Every structure is written in structure tokens, then in C-alpha cells.
């Protein structure tokens, strides 16, 4: 069964500082990988996704993530955080094939941005 | 024009009552999902329908009954509500056939059981 681990429950950074949110997955083959962001009272918005090819993927709002097969990781990064980035971030994994394309989410990382 | 819309956004009710949450997507997707987000923000899949057929049915009490009248709609009916049912319920959709794998989520329906 697939699983996702986000080891950091809560991260606090200052505005303008760099950010890295960790994500490790467990899956028998290379899965599809996603990062979603949830702001208070809102649904989940896709930041970026990895299916295949270039292991460094660019997303919206200046985010990027790097797939490292050897480490089973898909960490999210941003070089300079803005106050509006404060939110809950979820890493997710889905099988690359199959009839259901079921997303399994990590437990989330809450990001606080200090002025 | 909202892509995935859920109603109601907020629902407060007493234990033992029956309630429904509705979801509609206008993206032309063939697959829809219900996820439950608990108080610790953990998201867990409950059900999925593909072209109106149930394809995912996780370990969910029988009190929860999804219904998909057509590809654009997936409703969730809950009987005999319990305190533990309090959560935010998210509807999502995607295109399985030839799609990108991305799920599009609604804004969630916060259910509070008193």
C-alpha cells in the first residue's frame, strides 16, 4: 500500500527566507506525486505535480519540488517566502496506473510566516 | 464559475439526525471522490465514482451512502449522525481516461455534530 510521510508538523519561517517542506513516500513503483496547499476555509489547490521526466518540477506561486528516487522523497521548496504563503501544505501520492487513481495524502505541514 | 462546488459549506446538526452534502463539477470529469478531513487535518478517501459506478469504497460505516445520479454529481448522505462524524468533507474530481492525474477539490463542507 502506498503511504506518505511529512515529518514536519509545523514550520515557521520569516518572510523572505527560503523554505523546504519534506515529503517521503512509500510505493512499489514510481508513483505520481503532488503538492497541494490549503488555506483557511478553502479547498485544496494543486501547487505542482510529478509524473515522469525532469525530476525538478516547477509549480505555481514560485514553488518547485525535486523528486529523488533514491531517497523516496519529493521535497517542496521556495527561495523566498511571502506572508501569503502561510497555509497547510499536503504531499500526496497516486499510482501511475490503475483504475482509480486514488490519492493518498500525508498528514500535512502547517507553515507560519513571520513578518 | 466554480469548478467543483459543494453545498452546504457549513452544517450543524444533532446526533442521530440524517444529513446530505451535495457536490457538482462542471469540468467534464469522469471520476469524483469524497474525502474526509478530521480535526488533525488528516485527509482520508471515503468513496470514488467513475462514470457513475463505485470504484473505491474504503472502510466507512454503512451510515454513509454516496450516490452519483450522473457523472457531474456525487452526493453524500449520512444517517444517524455521530459525534465522530464531525469533520470537513471534501469533494474532488478528475479525468481518469487521458487525464493528468490532478484532482480538483471543492471548498469543503464543515459538518458539526452536537
Coordinates of C-alpha atoms in Angstrom, one line a residue:
Chain A
X1 CA 0.0 0.0 0.0
X2 CA 1.2 3.5 -0.7
X3 CA 1.9 5.9 2.1
X4 CA 3.2 9.4 2.5
X5 CA 5.2 10.9 5.4
X6 CA 5.5 14.6 6.1
X7 CA 7.9 14.7 9.2
X8 CA 7.4 18.3 10.0
X9 CA 4.0 19.1 11.6
X10 CA 4.7 22.8 11.8
X11 CA 7.3 25.1 10.3
X12 CA 7.9 28.8 11.0
X13 CA 10.0 31.0 8.7
X14 CA 10.5 34.7 8.3
X15 CA 9.2 36.5 5.3
X16 CA 11.9 36.5 2.6
X17 CA 13.6 33.4 3.9
X18 CA 13.9 30.2 2.0
X19 CA 11.6 27.2 2.6
X20 CA 11.8 23.5 2.3
X21 CA 9.0 21.1 3.2
X22 CA 9.9 17.5 3.4
X23 CA 7.9 14.6 1.9
X24 CA 8.8 10.9 1.8
X25 CA 6.7 8.3 0.2
X26 CA 6.4 4.5 0.2
X27 CA 5.3 2.8 -3.0
X28 CA 6.4 -0.2 -5.0
X29 CA 7.0 1.7 -8.2
X30 CA 7.4 5.3 -9.2
X31 CA 4.1 7.0 -8.4
X32 CA 2.6 10.2 -9.4
X33 CA 3.5 12.9 -6.8
X34 CA 1.7 16.0 -5.9
X35 CA 1.9 19.0 -3.6
X36 CA -1.4 20.7 -2.6
X37 CA -1.9 23.9 -0.5
X38 CA -4.9 24.5 1.7
X39 CA -5.6 28.0 3.1
X40 CA -8.1 28.5 5.9
X41 CA -11.7 27.8 4.9
X42 CA -10.6 26.9 1.4
X43 CA -10.3 23.7 -0.6
X44 CA -7.0 22.3 -1.8
X45 CA -5.2 23.8 -4.7
X46 CA -2.6 22.0 -6.7
X47 CA 0.9 23.6 -6.5
X48 CA 2.7 21.1 -8.7
X49 CA 3.0 17.5 -9.8
X50 CA 5.5 15.0 -10.9
X51 CA 4.7 12.2 -13.4
X52 CA 8.0 11.4 -15.2
X53 CA 10.9 13.1 -16.9
X54 CA 12.8 16.0 -15.3
X55 CA 13.0 15.4 -11.6
X56 CA 12.8 19.1 -10.8
X57 CA 9.3 20.4 -11.3
X58 CA 8.1 24.0 -11.2
X59 CA 4.7 24.9 -9.9
X60 CA 2.6 27.9 -9.2
X61 CA 3.4 30.8 -6.8
X62 CA 7.2 30.3 -7.2
X63 CA 7.3 26.8 -5.7
X64 CA 9.4 23.9 -7.0
X65 CA 9.9 20.3 -5.9
X66 CA 12.5 17.7 -6.6
X67 CA 11.9 14.0 -7.0
X68 CA 14.7 11.9 -5.6
X69 CA 14.0 8.2 -6.3
X70 CA 17.0 7.0 -4.2
X71 CA 15.6 8.8 -1.2
X72 CA 11.9 8.3 -2.0
X73 CA 11.4 12.0 -1.4
X74 CA 9.6 14.8 -3.1
X75 CA 10.5 17.9 -1.1
X76 CA 8.9 21.3 -1.8
X77 CA 11.0 24.4 -2.0
X78 CA 10.6 28.1 -2.4
X79 CA 13.6 30.5 -2.4
X80 CA 11.8 33.5 -0.8
X81 CA 8.6 33.1 1.2
X82 CA 5.8 35.6 1.2
X83 CA 3.4 36.2 4.0
X84 CA 0.6 34.9 1.8
X85 CA 2.3 31.5 1.7
X86 CA 1.1 30.8 5.2
X87 CA -1.1 27.7 4.9
X88 CA -1.3 24.0 5.3
X89 CA 0.7 22.0 2.7
X90 CA 0.0 18.4 1.8
X91 CA 2.1 16.0 -0.2
X92 CA 0.2 13.2 -2.0
X93 CA 1.0 10.1 -4.0
X94 CA -1.1 8.2 -6.5
X95 CA -0.4 5.1 -8.5
X96 CA 0.8 5.7 -12.0
X97 CA -1.6 3.2 -13.3
X98 CA -4.8 1.6 -12.2
X99 CA -8.5 2.2 -12.4
X100 CA -9.0 4.5 -9.5
X101 CA -6.0 7.0 -9.4
X102 CA -6.6 7.2 -5.6
X103 CA -4.6 10.0 -3.9
X104 CA -3.1 9.2 -0.6
X105 CA -2.2 12.3 1.4
X106 CA 0.5 13.0 4.0
X107 CA -0.6 14.4 7.4
X108 CA 0.3 18.0 6.3
X109 CA 2.8 20.7 7.3
X110 CA 1.5 23.9 8.7
X111 CA 3.5 26.9 7.6
X112 CA 3.7 30.1 9.6
X113 CA 5.3 33.1 8.1
X114 CA 6.7 35.8 10.4
X115 CA 6.8 39.4 9.3
Chain B
X1 CA -17.7 29.8 -12.4
X2 CA -16.8 27.3 -9.6
X3 CA -15.3 24.1 -11.0
X4 CA -16.2 21.9 -8.1
X5 CA -19.0 23.2 -5.8
X6 CA -20.3 21.7 -2.6
X7 CA -23.4 22.5 -0.6
X8 CA -23.8 23.3 2.1
X9 CA -20.5 24.8 3.2
X10 CA -21.5 24.6 6.9
X11 CA -23.8 22.1 8.6
X12 CA -24.6 22.0 12.3
X13 CA -26.9 19.2 13.4
X14 CA -27.8 17.0 16.4
X15 CA -26.7 13.4 16.9
X16 CA -29.0 10.9 15.3
X17 CA -30.1 13.1 12.5
X18 CA -29.7 12.4 8.8
X19 CA -28.0 14.9 6.5
X20 CA -26.8 15.2 2.9
X21 CA -24.0 17.0 1.2
X22 CA -24.1 17.7 -2.5
X23 CA -21.3 18.1 -5.0
X24 CA -21.3 19.1 -8.6
X25 CA -18.4 19.6 -11.0
X26 CA -18.6 21.4 -14.3
X27 CA -15.2 20.3 -15.6
X28 CA -16.4 17.4 -17.7
X29 CA -14.6 14.9 -15.5
X30 CA -15.5 11.2 -15.3
X31 CA -14.5 10.5 -11.7
X32 CA -15.5 12.0 -8.4
X33 CA -14.4 11.5 -4.9
X34 CA -15.3 12.1 -1.3
X35 CA -12.5 12.8 1.2
X36 CA -12.9 13.3 5.0
X37 CA -10.6 15.7 6.8
X38 CA -10.5 15.2 10.5
X39 CA -9.7 17.7 13.3
X40 CA -5.9 16.9 12.8
X41 CA -6.2 17.9 9.1
X42 CA -5.7 14.3 8.0
X43 CA -7.3 13.6 4.6
X44 CA -8.7 10.2 4.0
X45 CA -10.5 8.9 1.0
X46 CA -14.0 7.6 1.5
X47 CA -15.5 6.9 -1.9
X48 CA -14.9 7.3 -5.6
X49 CA -17.2 7.0 -8.6
X50 CA -16.2 6.6 -12.2
X51 CA -18.9 7.2 -14.8
X52 CA -21.5 6.7 -12.0
X53 CA -20.0 3.4 -10.9
X54 CA -18.5 2.9 -7.4
X55 CA -14.8 2.2 -7.8
X56 CA -13.4 3.0 -4.3
X57 CA -15.2 2.2 -1.1
X58 CA -12.9 2.5 1.9
X59 CA -13.7 1.2 5.3
X60 CA -16.6 3.6 6.0
X61 CA -19.6 2.9 8.2
X62 CA -22.7 1.8 6.4
X63 CA -24.4 5.0 7.6
X64 CA -22.5 6.8 4.8
X65 CA -24.1 6.3 1.4
X66 CA -22.8 8.0 -1.7
X67 CA -25.0 8.5 -4.7
X68 CA -24.0 9.6 -8.2
X69 CA -27.0 10.4 -10.4
X70 CA -24.7 11.4 -13.2
X71 CA -21.1 12.0 -14.0
X72 CA -21.2 15.6 -12.8
X73 CA -22.8 14.9 -9.4
X74 CA -21.8 13.0 -6.3
X75 CA -23.8 13.3 -3.2
X76 CA -23.1 12.0 0.3
X77 CA -25.9 11.0 2.6
X78 CA -25.2 10.3 6.3
X79 CA -27.7 8.5 8.5
X80 CA -27.8 8.5 12.3
X81 CA -25.1 11.1 12.7
X82 CA -22.5 10.6 15.5
X83 CA -20.1 13.0 17.2
X84 CA -17.2 11.4 15.4
X85 CA -18.7 12.3 12.0
X86 CA -17.8 15.9 12.7
X87 CA -15.2 16.8 10.1
X88 CA -14.7 18.7 6.8
X89 CA -15.8 16.7 3.8
X90 CA -14.2 17.4 0.5
X91 CA -15.5 16.5 -2.9
X92 CA -13.0 16.2 -5.7
X93 CA -13.0 15.2 -9.4
X94 CA -10.6 14.2 -12.1
X95 CA -10.5 12.7 -15.6
X96 CA -9.2 9.2 -15.3
X97 CA -9.2 8.5 -19.0
X98 CA -6.5 10.5 -20.6
X99 CA -6.3 12.9 -17.7
X100 CA -3.3 14.5 -15.9
X101 CA -4.0 12.8 -12.6
X102 CA -4.7 16.1 -10.9
X103 CA -7.7 16.1 -8.5
X104 CA -9.7 19.3 -8.4
X105 CA -11.2 19.9 -5.0
X106 CA -14.3 21.8 -3.7
X107 CA -14.1 24.2 -0.8
X108 CA -15.3 21.6 1.7
X109 CA -18.4 21.2 3.8
X110 CA -17.8 21.5 7.5
X111 CA -20.1 19.2 9.4
X112 CA -20.5 19.7 13.2
X113 CA -22.5 17.1 15.1
X114 CA -23.7 18.2 18.6

